[in-house]
PDB file of C-alpha atoms and ligand atoms in Angstrom:
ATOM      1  CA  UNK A  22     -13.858 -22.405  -9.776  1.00 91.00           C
ATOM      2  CA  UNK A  23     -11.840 -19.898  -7.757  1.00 96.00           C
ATOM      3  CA  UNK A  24      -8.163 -18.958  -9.294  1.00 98.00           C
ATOM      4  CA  UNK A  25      -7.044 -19.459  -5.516  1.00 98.00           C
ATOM      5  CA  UNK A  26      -7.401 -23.184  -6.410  1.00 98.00           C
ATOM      6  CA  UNK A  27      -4.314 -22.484  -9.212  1.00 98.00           C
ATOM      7  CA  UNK A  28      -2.443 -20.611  -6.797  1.00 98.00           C
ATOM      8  CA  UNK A  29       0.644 -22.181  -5.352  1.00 98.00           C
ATOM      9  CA  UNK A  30       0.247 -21.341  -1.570  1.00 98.00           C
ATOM     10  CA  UNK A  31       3.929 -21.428  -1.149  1.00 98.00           C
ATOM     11  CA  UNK A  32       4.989 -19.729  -3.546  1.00 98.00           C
ATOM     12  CA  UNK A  33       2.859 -16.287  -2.148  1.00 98.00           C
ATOM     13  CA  UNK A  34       3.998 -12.666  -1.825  1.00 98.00           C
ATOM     14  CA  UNK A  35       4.987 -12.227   1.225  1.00 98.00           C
ATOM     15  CA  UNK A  36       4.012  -8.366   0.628  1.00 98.00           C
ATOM     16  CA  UNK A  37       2.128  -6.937  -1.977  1.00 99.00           C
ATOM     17  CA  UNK A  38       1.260  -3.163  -2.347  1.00 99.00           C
ATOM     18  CA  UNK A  39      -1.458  -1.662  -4.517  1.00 99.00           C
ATOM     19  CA  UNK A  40      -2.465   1.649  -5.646  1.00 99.00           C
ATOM     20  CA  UNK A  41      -6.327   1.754  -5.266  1.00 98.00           C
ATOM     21  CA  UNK A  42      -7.099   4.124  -8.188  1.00 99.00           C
ATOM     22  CA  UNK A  43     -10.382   4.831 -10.422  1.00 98.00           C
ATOM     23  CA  UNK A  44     -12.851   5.795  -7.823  1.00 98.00           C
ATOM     24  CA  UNK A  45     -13.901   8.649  -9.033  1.00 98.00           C
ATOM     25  CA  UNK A  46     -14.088   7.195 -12.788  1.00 98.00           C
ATOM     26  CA  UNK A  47     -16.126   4.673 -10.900  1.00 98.00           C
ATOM     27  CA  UNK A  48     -18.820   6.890  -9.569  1.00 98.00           C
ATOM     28  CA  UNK A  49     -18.997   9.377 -12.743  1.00 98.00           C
ATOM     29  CA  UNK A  50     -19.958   6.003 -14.371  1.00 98.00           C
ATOM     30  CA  UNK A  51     -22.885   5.807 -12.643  1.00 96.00           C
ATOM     31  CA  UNK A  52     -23.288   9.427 -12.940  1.00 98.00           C
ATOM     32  CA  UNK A  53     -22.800   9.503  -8.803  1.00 98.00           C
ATOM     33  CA  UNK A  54     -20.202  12.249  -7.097  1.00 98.00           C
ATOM     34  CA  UNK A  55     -16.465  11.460  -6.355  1.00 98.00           C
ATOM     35  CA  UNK A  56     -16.961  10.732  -3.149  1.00 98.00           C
ATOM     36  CA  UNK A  57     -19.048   7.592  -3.648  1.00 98.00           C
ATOM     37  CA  UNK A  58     -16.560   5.954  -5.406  1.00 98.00           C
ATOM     38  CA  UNK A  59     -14.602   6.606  -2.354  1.00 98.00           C
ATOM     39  CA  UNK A  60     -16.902   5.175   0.184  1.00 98.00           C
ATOM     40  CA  UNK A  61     -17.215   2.646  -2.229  1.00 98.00           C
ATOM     41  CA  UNK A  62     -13.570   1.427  -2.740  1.00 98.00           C
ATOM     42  CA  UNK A  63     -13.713   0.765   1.073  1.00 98.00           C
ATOM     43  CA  UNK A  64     -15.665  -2.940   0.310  1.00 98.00           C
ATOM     44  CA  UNK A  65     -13.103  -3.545  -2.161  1.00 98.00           C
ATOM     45  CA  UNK A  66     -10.292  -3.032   0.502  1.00 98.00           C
ATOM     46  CA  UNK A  67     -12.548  -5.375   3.004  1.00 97.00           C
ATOM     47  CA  UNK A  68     -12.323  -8.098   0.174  1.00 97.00           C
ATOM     48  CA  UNK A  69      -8.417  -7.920  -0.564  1.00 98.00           C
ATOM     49  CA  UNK A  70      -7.821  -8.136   3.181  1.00 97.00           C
ATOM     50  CA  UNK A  71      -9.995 -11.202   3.028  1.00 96.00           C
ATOM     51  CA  UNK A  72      -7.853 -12.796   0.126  1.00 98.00           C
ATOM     52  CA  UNK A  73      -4.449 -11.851   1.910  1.00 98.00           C
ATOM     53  CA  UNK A  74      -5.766 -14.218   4.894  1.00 97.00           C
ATOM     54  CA  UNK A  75      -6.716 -16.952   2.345  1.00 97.00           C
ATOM     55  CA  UNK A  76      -2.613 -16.304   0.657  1.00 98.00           C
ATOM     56  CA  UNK A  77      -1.310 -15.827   3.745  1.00 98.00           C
ATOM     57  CA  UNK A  78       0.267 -12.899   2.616  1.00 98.00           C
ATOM     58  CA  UNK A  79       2.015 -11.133   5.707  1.00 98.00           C
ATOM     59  CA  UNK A  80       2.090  -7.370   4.443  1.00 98.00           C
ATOM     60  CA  UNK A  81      -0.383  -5.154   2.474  1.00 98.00           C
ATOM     61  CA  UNK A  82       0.243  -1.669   1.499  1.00 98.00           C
ATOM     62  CA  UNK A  83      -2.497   0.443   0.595  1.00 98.00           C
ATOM     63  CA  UNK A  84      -1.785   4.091  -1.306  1.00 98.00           C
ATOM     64  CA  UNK A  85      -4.800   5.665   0.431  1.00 98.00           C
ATOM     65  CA  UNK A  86      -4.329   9.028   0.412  1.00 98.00           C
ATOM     66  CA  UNK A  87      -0.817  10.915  -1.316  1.00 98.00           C
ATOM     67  CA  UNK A  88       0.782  13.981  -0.524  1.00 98.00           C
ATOM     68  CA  UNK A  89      -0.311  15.102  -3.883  1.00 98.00           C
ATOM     69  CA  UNK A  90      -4.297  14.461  -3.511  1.00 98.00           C
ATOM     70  CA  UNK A  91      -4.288  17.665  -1.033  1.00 98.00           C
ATOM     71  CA  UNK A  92      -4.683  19.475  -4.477  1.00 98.00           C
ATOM     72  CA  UNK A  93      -7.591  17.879  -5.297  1.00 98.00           C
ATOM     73  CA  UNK A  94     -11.105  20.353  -4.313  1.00 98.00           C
ATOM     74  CA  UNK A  95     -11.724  20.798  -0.626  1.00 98.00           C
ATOM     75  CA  UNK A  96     -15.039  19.317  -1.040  1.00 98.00           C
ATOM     76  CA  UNK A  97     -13.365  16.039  -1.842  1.00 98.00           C
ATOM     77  CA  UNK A  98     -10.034  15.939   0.274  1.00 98.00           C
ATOM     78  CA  UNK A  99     -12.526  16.964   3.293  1.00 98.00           C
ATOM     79  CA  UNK A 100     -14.793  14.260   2.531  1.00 98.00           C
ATOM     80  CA  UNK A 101     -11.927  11.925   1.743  1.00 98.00           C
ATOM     81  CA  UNK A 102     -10.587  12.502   6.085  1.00 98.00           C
ATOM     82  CA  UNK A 103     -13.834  11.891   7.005  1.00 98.00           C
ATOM     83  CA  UNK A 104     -14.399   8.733   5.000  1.00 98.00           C
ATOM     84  CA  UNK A 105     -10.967   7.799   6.446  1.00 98.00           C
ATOM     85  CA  UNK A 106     -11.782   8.396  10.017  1.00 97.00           C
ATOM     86  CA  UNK A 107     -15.436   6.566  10.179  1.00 98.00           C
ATOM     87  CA  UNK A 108     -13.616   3.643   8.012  1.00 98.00           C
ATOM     88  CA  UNK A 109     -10.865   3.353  10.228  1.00 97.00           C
ATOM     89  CA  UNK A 110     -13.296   3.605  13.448  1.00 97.00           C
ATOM     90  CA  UNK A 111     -15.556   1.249  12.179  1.00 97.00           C
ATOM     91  CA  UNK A 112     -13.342  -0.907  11.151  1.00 97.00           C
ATOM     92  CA  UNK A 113     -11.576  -1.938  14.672  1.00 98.00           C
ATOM     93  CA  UNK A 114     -13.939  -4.772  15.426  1.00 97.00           C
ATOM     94  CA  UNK A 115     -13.057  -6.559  12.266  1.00 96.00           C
ATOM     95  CA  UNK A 116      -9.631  -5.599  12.234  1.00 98.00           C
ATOM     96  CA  UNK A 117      -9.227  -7.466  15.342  1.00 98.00           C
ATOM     97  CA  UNK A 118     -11.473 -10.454  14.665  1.00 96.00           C
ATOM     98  CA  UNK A 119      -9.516 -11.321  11.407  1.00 95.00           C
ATOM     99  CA  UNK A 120      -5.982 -10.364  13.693  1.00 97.00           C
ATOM    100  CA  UNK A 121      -4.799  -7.538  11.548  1.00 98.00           C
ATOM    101  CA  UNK A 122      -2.691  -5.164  12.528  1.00 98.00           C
ATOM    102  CA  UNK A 123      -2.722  -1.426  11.414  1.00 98.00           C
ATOM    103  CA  UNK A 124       0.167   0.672  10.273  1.00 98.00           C
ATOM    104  CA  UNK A 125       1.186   3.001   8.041  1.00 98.00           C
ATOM    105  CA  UNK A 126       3.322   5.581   6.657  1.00 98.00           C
ATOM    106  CA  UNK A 127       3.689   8.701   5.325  1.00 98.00           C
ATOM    107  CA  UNK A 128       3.285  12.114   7.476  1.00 97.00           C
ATOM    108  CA  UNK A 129       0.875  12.312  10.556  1.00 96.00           C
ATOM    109  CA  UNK A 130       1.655  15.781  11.108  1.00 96.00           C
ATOM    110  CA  UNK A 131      -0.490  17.344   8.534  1.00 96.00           C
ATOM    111  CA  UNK A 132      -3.859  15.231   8.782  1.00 98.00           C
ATOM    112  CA  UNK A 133      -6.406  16.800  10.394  1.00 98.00           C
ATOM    113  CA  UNK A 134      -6.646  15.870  14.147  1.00 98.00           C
ATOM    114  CA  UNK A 135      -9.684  13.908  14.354  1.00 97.00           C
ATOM    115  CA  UNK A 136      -7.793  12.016  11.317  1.00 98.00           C
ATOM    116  CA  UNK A 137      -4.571  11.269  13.445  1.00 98.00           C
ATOM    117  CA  UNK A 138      -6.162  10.239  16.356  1.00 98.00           C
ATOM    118  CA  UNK A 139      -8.376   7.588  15.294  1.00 98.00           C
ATOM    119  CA  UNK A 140      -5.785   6.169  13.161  1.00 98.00           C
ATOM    120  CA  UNK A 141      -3.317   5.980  16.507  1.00 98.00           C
ATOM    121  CA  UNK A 142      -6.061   4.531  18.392  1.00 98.00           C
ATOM    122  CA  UNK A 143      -6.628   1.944  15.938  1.00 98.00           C
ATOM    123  CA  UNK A 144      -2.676   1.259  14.998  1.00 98.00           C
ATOM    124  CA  UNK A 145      -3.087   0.733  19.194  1.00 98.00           C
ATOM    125  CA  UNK A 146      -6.055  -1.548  19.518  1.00 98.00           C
ATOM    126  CA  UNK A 147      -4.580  -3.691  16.513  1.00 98.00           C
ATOM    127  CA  UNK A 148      -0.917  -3.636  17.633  1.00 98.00           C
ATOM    128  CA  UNK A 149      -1.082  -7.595  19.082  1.00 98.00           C
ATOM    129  CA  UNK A 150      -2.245  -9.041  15.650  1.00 98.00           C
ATOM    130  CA  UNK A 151       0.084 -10.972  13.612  1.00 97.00           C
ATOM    131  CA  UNK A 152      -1.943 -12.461  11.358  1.00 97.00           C
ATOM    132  CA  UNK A 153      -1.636  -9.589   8.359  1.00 98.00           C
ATOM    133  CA  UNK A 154      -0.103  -6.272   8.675  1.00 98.00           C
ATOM    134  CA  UNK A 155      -2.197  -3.838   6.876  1.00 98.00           C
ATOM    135  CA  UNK A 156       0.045  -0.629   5.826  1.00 98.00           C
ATOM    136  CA  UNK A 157      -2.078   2.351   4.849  1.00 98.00           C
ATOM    137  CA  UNK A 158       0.047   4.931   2.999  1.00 98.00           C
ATOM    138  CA  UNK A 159      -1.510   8.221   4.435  1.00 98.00           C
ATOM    139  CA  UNK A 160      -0.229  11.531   3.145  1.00 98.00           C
ATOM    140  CA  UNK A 161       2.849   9.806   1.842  1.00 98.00           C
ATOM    141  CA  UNK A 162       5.035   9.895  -1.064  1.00 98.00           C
ATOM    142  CA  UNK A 163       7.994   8.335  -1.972  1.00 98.00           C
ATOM    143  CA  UNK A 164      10.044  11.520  -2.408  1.00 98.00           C
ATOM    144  CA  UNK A 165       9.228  12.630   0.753  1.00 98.00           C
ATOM    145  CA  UNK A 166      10.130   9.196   2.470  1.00 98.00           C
ATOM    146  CA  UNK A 167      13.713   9.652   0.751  1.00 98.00           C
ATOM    147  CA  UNK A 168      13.930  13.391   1.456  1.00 98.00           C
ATOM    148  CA  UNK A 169      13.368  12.305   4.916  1.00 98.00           C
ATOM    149  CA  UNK A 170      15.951   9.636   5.439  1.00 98.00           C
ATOM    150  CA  UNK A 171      18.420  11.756   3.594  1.00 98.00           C
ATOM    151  CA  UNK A 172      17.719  14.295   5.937  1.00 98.00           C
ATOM    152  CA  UNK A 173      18.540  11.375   9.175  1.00 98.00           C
ATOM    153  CA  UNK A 174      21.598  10.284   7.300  1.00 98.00           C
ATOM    154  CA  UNK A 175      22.544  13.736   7.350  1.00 98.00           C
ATOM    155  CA  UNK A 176      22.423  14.040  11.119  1.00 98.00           C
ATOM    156  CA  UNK A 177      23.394  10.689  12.048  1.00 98.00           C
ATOM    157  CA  UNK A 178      27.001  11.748  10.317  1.00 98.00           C
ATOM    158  CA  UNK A 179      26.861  15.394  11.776  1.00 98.00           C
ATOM    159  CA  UNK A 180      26.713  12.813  14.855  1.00 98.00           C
ATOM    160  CA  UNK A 181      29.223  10.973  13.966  1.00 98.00           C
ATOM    161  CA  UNK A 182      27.593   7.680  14.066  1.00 98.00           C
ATOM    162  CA  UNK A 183      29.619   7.064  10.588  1.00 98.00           C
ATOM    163  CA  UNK A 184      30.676   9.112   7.975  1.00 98.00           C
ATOM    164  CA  UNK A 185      29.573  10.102   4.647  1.00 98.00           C
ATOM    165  CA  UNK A 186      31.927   7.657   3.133  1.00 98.00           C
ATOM    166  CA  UNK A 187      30.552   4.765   4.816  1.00 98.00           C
ATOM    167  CA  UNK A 188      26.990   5.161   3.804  1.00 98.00           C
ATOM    168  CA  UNK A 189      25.629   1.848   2.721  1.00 98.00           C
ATOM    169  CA  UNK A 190      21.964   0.541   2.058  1.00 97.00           C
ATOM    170  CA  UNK A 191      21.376  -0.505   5.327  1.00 97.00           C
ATOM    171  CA  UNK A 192      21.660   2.775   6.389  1.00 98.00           C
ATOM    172  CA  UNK A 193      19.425   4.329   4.018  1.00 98.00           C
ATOM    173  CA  UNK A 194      16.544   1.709   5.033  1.00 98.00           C
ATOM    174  CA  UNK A 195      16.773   2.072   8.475  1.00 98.00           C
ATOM    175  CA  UNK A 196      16.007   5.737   7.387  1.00 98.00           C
ATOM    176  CA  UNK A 197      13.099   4.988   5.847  1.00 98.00           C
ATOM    177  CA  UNK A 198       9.223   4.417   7.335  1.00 98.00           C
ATOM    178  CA  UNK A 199       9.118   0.912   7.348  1.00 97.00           C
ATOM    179  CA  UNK A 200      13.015  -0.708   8.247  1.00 96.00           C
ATOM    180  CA  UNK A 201      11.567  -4.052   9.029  1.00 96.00           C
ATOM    181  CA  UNK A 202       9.087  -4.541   6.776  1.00 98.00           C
ATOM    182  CA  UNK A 203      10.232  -7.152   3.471  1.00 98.00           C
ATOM    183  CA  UNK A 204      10.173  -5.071   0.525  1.00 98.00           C
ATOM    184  CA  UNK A 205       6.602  -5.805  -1.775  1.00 98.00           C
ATOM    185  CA  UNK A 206       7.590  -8.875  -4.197  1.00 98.00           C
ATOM    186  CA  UNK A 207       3.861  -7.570  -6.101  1.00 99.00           C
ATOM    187  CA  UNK A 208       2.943  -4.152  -7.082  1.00 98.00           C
ATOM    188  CA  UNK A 209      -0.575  -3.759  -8.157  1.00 99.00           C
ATOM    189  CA  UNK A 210      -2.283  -0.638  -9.791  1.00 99.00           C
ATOM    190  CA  UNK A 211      -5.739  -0.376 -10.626  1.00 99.00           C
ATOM    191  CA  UNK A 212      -8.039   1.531 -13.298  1.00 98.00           C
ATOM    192  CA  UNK A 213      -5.496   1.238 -16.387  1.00 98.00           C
ATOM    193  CA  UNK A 214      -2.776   3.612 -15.509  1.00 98.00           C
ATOM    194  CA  UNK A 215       1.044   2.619 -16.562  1.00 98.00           C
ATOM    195  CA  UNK A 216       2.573   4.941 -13.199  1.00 98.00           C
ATOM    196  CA  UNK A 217       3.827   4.972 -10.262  1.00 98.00           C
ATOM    197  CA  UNK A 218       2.723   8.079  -8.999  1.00 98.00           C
ATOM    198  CA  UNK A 219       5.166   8.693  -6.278  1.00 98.00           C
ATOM    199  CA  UNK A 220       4.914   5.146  -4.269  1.00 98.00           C
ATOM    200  CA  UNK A 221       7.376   3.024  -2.671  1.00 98.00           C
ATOM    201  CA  UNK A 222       9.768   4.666  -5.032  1.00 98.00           C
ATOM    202  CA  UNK A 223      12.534   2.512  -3.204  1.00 98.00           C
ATOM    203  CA  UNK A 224      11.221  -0.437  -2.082  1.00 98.00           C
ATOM    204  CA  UNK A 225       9.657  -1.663  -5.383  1.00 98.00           C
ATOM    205  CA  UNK A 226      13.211  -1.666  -6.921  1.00 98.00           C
ATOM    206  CA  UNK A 227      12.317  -5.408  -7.911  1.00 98.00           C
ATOM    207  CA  UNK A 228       8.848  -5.870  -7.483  1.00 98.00           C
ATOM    208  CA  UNK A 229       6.605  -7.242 -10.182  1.00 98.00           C
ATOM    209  CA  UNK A 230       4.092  -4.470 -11.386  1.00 98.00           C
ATOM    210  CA  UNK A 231       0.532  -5.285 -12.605  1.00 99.00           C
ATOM    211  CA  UNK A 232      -1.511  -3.633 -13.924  1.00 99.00           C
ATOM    212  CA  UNK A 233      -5.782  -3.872 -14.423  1.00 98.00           C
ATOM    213  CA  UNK A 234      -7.761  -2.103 -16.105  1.00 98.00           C
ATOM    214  CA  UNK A 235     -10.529  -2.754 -13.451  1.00 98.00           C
ATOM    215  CA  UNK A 236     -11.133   0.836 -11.296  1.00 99.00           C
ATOM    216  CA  UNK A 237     -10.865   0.382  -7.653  1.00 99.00           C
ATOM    217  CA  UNK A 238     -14.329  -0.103  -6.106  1.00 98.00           C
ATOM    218  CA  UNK A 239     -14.724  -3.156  -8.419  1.00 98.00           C
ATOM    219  CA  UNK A 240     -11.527  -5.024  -7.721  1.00 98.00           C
ATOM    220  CA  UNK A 241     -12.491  -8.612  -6.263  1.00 98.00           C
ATOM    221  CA  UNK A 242     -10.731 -10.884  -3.679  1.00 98.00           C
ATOM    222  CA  UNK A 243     -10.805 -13.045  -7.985  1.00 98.00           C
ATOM    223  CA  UNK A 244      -8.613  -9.858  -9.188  1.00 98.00           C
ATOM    224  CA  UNK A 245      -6.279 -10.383  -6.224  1.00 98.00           C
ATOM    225  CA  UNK A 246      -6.106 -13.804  -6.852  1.00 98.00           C
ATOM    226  CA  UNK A 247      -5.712 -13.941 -10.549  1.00 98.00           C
ATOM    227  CA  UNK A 248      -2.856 -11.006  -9.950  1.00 98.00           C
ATOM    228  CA  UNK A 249      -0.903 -13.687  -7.674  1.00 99.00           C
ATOM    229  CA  UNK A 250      -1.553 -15.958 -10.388  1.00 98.00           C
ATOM    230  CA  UNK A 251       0.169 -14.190 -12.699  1.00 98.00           C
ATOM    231  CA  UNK A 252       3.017 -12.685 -10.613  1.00 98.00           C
ATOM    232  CA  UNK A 253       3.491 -16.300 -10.191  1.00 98.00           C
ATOM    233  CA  UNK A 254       4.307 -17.080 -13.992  1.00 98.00           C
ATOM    234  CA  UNK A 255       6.899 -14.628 -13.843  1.00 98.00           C
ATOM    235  CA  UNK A 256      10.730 -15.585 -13.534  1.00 98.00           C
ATOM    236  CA  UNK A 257      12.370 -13.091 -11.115  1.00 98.00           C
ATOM    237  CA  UNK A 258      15.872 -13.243 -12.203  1.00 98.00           C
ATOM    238  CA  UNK A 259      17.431 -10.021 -10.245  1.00 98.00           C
ATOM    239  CA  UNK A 260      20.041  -9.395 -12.938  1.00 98.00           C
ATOM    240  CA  UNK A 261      20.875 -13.264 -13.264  1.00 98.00           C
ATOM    241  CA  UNK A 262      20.322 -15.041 -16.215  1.00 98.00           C
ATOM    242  CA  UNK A 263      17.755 -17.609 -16.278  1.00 97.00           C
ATOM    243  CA  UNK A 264      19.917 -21.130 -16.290  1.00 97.00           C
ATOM    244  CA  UNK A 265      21.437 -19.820 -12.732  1.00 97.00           C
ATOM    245  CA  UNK A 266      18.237 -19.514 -11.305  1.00 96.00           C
ATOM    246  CA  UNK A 267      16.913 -23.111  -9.860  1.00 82.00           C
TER     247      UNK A 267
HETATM  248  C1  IPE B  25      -8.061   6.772  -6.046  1.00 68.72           C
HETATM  249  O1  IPE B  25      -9.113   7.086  -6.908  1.00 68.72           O
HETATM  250  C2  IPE B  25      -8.286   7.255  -4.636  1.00 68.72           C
HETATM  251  C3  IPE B  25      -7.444   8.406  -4.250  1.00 68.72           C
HETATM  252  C4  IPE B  25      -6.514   8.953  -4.979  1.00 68.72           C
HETATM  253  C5  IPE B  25      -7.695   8.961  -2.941  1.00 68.72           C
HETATM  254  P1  IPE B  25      -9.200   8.467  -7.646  1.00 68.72           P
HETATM  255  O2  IPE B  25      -9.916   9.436  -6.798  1.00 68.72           O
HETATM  256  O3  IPE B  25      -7.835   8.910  -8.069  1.00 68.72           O
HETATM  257  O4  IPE B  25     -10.079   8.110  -8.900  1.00 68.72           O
HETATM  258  P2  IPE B  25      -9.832   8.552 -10.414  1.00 68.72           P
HETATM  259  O5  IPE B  25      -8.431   8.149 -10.759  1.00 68.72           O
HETATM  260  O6  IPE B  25     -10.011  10.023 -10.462  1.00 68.72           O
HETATM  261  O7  IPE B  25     -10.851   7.798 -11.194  1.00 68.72           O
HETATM  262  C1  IPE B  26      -2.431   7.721  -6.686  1.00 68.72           C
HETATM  263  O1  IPE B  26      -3.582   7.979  -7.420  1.00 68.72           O
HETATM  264  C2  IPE B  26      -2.678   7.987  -5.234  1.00 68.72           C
HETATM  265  C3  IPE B  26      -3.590   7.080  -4.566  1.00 68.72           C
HETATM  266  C4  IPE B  26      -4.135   6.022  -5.078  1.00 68.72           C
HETATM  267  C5  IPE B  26      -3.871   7.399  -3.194  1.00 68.72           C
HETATM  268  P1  IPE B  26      -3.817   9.384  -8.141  1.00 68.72           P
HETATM  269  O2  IPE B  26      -5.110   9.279  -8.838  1.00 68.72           O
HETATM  270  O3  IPE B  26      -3.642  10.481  -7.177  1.00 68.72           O
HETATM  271  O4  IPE B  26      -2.595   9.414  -9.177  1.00 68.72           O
HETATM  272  P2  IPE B  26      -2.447  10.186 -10.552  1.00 68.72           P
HETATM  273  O5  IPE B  26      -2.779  11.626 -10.284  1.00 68.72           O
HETATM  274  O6  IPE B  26      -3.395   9.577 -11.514  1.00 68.72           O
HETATM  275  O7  IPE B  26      -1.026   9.977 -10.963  1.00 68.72           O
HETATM  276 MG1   MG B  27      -6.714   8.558  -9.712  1.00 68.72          MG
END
């Protein structure tokens, strides 16, 4: 029996986020290169898209790729941009046919071109679906999402459009990559790390975390499901105390 059977439909994330991580443990496993676990993790991506549709979750956000991994060997960030540009190619068709649409954050500026272009023409070919919004997080990191709406705060008050005194949430969201976008109720991290690693540093203020020791390339459309499951048996009381909640 599937855990989506458990699963209260309406009671769904309306966004959940996950870092993908253990690849590379995966492949070593099989005594394979990095970059297999890589191409690899992409089916695993293909499935969790799959189980959104079945939730009806509205957002994913995916930590593909952070600012950090450009430290990682050439070998591997090079093959990681081309894995991302034949994935995100090849992916279109499917993209469409399920009616997801393609976003994401983090900074265009630095990815190779071939890199940025696909990824425009897909976020182009995919901008009429409503069905799920899939979010990849693409030489991003949290700091430098904040570092970059402190930097538009700054300007919109050298503007004049308020003033330092008035600065207020709002503000600081609208600054960020994704205004409109629900913050992620569920955070999930694969492969048996405790960390954050520089995501959503903001926006998960009040998400529930879980955690699996399960690396990447073998997380299931199950995993997602029994991860709902759980977030589900959590009481979200947002500083209350539990007898106000009802
Ligand atoms: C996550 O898997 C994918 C990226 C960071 C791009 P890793 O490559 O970090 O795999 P591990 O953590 O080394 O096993
Ligand atoms: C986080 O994984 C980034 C992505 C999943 C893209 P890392 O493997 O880079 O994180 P650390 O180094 O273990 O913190
Ligand atoms: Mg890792």
């Amino acid at each position: 029996m599937s855990k989506l059977e458990s699963i209260d439909l309406n009671k769904c994330p309306e966004h959940i986020a996950i870092i993908m991580d253990g690849n590379g443990r995966w492949a070593k496993k099989q005594g394979e290169m990095r970059l297999f676990g890589h191409t690899s993790g992409v089916e695993a991506v293909r499935e969790v898209l799959k189980g959104c549709v079945d939730l009806g979750v509205k957002y994913l956000t995916l930590y593909a790729f952070s600012t950090e991994n450009w430290n990682r060997p050439k070998e591997e960030v090079d093959g990681l941009m081309n894995l991302l540009v034949e994935t995100i190619a090849n992916e279109v068709t499917e993209l469409n046919e399920n009616e997801v649409r393609l976003l994401s954050i983090g900074d265009p500026n630095q990815l190779p071109d071939a890199c940025r272009m696909e990824l425009e023409k897909a976020k182009q070919k995919t901008a009429k679906n409503t069905k799920v919004n899939l979010i990849l997080a693409l030489n991003y990191s949290a700091r430098w999402e904040i570092i970059n709406a402190v930097k538009k705060i700054a300007s919109n008050v050298e503007e004049g459009e308020y003033t330092a005194k008035d600065i207020s949430e709002e503000h600081f969201v609208n600054a960020l990559c994704m205004p409109n976008i629900p913050d992620p109720e569920l955070m999930i991290r694969t492969s048996g790390e405790y960390r954050l690693s520089n995501f959503l540093l903001w926006q998960i203020a009040y998400a529930e975390l879980y955690f699996t020791d399960k690396l990447w390339p073998d997380f299931s459309k199950e995993d997602l499901f029994e991860a709902v499951y759980d977030y589900q048996s959590r009481e979200r009381r947002f500083g209350l105390v539990s007898e106000q909640l009802t």
